[in-house]
Amino acid sequence: MKQYSGIKAKYPDAILLFRVGDFYETFGEDAVIASQVLGIVLTKRKNGAAAFVELAGFPHHSLEAYLPKLVRAGYRVAICDQLEDPKKTKTIVKRGVTELVTPGLALNDNVLDHDSNNYLASLHFSGSNIGIAFLDISTGEFLVSEGNEQHVQKLLEAFRPKEVLQIKNLKDSQLTKSSNWNVFEMDNWVYESEFAQEKLTDHFGTLSLKGFGIEDFKQSIIAAGAVLKYLEDTHHRELKHIQSIARIESDDFVWMDAFTIRNLELLQSLNPNGKSLLSVLDHCHSPMGTRLLKKWILMPLKNVEAINQRLSAVHFFCNWEELSELSMLIKQIGDLERIIAKVAVKRVNPKELLHLQSSLEVIAQINDLLSKHHRQEVHMLSQRLNECLEMRNKIDLTVHPEAPALLSKGNYIQDGFNAELDELRAIAFKGKDHLIKLQEEESQKTGIPSLKIGYNNVFGYYLEVRNTHKDKVPEEWIRKQTLTQAERYITPELKEYESKILGAQEKITDLESRLYQQLLEELVVYVGEVQASAKRIAKIDCILAFAKIALKNNYTRPQISDSLLIDLQENRHAVIEQNLPLGEKYVPNDIYLDNDGHQILMITGPNMSGKSAILRQCALSVLMAQIGCFVPAKNARIGIVDKIFTRVGASDNISSGESTFMVEMNETASILNNLSNRSLILLDEIGRGTSTYDGISIAWAISEFLHDNKDFRPKTLFATHYHELNEMAARFDRIHNFNVSVKEHKNKIIFLRKLSPGGSHHSFGIEVARMAGVPNSVIYRAKEVLKSLEESRGNGERMDIADTMQLSFFQLDDPVLENIKEELLKTDINTLTPVEALFKLDQIKKMVGG
């Protein structure tokens, strides 16, 4: 326990798995956590004269099963192994931490999600400028960027790191406090510029960081240096697969905040049984392809040329006869990125090496297939595909074709590769044949026909001679045991061969291990080439997926330009159309937006008519186009969009004390404070979380702000139940009314799902309630109340707004306020519509100088 306490003191923030014989044990608070997370028995044992100490443990060979559960639960785990053979020491066995596994630093297949990257992030704050670094140790990808808090928040949402590093005692960081990241704090001295610069240049073996294009990213360099220090602290020293570091330019990708990523259901549906855009587009055949596709979805391009390169490649594959053949080849490729990373860190097993070899052979076949075509699109995809012939040959010559996954099972080095190993195997596995031969030779020499060779645990192999023939025993034989009917002897030759047999297996284990490690050292030089090929295969896989989904779902190639318009003809919702009942077709709609005449479309219509779907399908089509995918439309002309915003649906954040309406206003504020001229904005039911008049006022003011903004004209789709907003089209040049039409038939409504010019004045909410199964008595009463309210409206009656005003306002003597009072009293404000009231307030606003 003294030894345990000394080691635990070095890793107070980690659960210490302490190797004791055949078990990994945990003690104290670690044991309590382990028992709860792993579902293992918690016991107590007397610790000398001290109090009882809790214990919980599991067999050492079950580490692969239990470790992932602890890491997935967000815990850091220090693995403390026995550093010497217990048989060779008479004192306490030396122990030490051989690996520290954290949520952001995982290489274990059972911890990793094959379809997702496992990023560790690091943050460094310098005023309003924040540096951020991302590392996926399982693939070697190392990225940096820096910018304001919104830019970094966007990257955190896109990369979704499993763990975030930051400086100790950071008080003003809302980036990590407001989210559920696993945060680890590091000492202040780690976040020093000179230290970080030295760490990075030492790792990459360079004099500076100019070659990586990050020399001016000062805060990012510090964040990246902290990552390398963390790797060192967690005993990750084999890092040859981290061969470069690249920067993420914020201007290269479409900006989407966390609200938009969630509301558009890009990676996961808000409905437990629903589909996301990813689930529709992911026809990839490799884990690398799916991981890359997720990045593309969250980081659409803004460069017209780069987008068109992808679209041209998709177009080529859509018309390529060998499409199916290429798909079949990619299916045979394993997770090259992670296998080659395991080679670099020397944690790859023999079976994975064989998979690596076969994958490289498939790459050779892909090269042959693509080389038949000389089109630029194909050349761009295949130019860095390296089949690594020398690497394949080394694996082929060294690794046994039926090698096991576990090194402990042995027999993973190829027969004929090493003469010494072949001899040892002959001794260990063919020793019985040799002993039979030796027995026959000695029997012939001595003339003892009944001579036989045996073995026991006391003195090993022996020659047994019946008493009737003991006079024939040679003088050099040594008698070891006398039996009733026989004598047992040993000979120098027999003992020499016994030594060979008994030591052969241990020598085989050691020699195989040395030969395997030697192979890995030789393979490390090919890591960069394999990584480049893996990235290229991932890109080909994504492009193939786009081609297959385009052919399957009748998508069309969009025309991408630097214009400021979005023109979608017969546009469909990529996700919803996949969930329709058999035989039902999605109703397409035309959507036209530009900055000059059709900036804002005010869309009204009944509940369930499809307003929200029309908003989302527009944004999804734009996003799909800018990741290089064909879109669900008959024709599509899309000018580059640089930001996509959504304010959709209703939700609250009770844990942070935020109501539904506060969440709505937070999202709206984020939109209004981050506009650009190329923004696409989706607003769905703004203002519904408060009173009717408050809501209408806010919705009107937001629309007016977007229309009259002096700097930007963001294209906007605004779905609303506030029919009063239809009046805006008559007063604002670039606002147009549209409605999602319905048909009434025998007191029922039929949703036509068609977007038509003009506003709607009916929500059919009661009819939707009936369709949902609300009791008939409630429906009947609701219709009575609605009829009464509509009749009251027809008689000019209004809610008594005046009663809610402060009487003291009318009693003030200030000359300006007196004028305002006179102006108000000219009109019976209870007869004003909300829109007329807004204009009256605008008139008053001018009276007081704005």
mmCIF file of C-alpha atoms in Angstrom, residues 11 79 83 96-100 105 107 137 199 202-203 227-242 341 343-347 521 524:
data_model
loop_
_atom_site.group_PDB
_atom_site.id
_atom_site.type_symbol
_atom_site.label_atom_id
_atom_site.label_comp_id
_atom_site.label_asym_id
_atom_site.label_seq_id
_atom_site.Cartn_x
_atom_site.Cartn_y
_atom_site.Cartn_z
ATOM 1 C CA TYR A 11 -1.712 10.680 -10.701
ATOM 2 C CA ILE A 79 -2.373 1.660 -15.950
ATOM 3 C CA LEU A 83 7.969 -3.904 -14.373
ATOM 4 C CA GLY A 96 5.125 1.868 -12.599
ATOM 5 C CA VAL A 97 2.557 3.569 -14.809
ATOM 6 C CA THR A 98 3.079 2.406 -18.384
ATOM 7 C CA GLU A 99 0.165 4.305 -19.933
ATOM 8 C CA LEU A 100 -2.312 7.011 -19.026
ATOM 9 C CA LEU A 105 -6.098 10.074 -25.958
ATOM 10 C CA LEU A 107 -5.880 3.991 -29.218
ATOM 11 C CA ILE A 137 -3.833 10.539 -31.747
ATOM 12 C CA LYS A 199 8.127 21.510 -28.160
ATOM 13 C CA ASP A 202 11.698 19.400 -31.508
ATOM 14 C CA HIS A 203 8.863 17.065 -32.418
ATOM 15 C CA VAL A 227 -0.956 19.110 -26.432
ATOM 16 C CA LEU A 228 2.550 17.697 -26.912
ATOM 17 C CA LYS A 229 3.339 18.241 -23.227
ATOM 18 C CA TYR A 230 0.147 16.390 -22.325
ATOM 19 C CA LEU A 231 1.218 13.486 -24.536
ATOM 20 C CA GLU A 232 4.519 13.372 -22.712
ATOM 21 C CA ASP A 233 2.836 13.443 -19.306
ATOM 22 C CA THR A 234 0.524 10.600 -20.304
ATOM 23 C CA HIS A 235 3.407 8.356 -21.477
ATOM 24 C CA HIS A 236 2.650 8.635 -25.192
ATOM 25 C CA ARG A 237 6.170 8.750 -26.594
ATOM 26 C CA GLU A 238 5.885 6.936 -29.929
ATOM 27 C CA LEU A 239 4.460 9.762 -32.050
ATOM 28 C CA LYS A 240 6.003 9.344 -35.496
ATOM 29 C CA HIS A 241 2.559 9.286 -37.092
ATOM 30 C CA ILE A 242 2.050 12.950 -36.094
ATOM 31 C CA ALA A 341 -1.065 5.025 -36.505
ATOM 32 C CA VAL A 343 2.255 0.883 -36.499
ATOM 33 C CA ALA A 344 3.850 4.194 -35.508
ATOM 34 C CA VAL A 345 3.060 3.777 -31.812
ATOM 35 C CA LYS A 346 3.975 0.073 -32.018
ATOM 36 C CA ARG A 347 0.632 -1.198 -30.830
ATOM 37 C CA GLU A 521 10.825 -0.141 -36.900
ATOM 38 C CA VAL A 524 7.528 3.310 -39.556
#
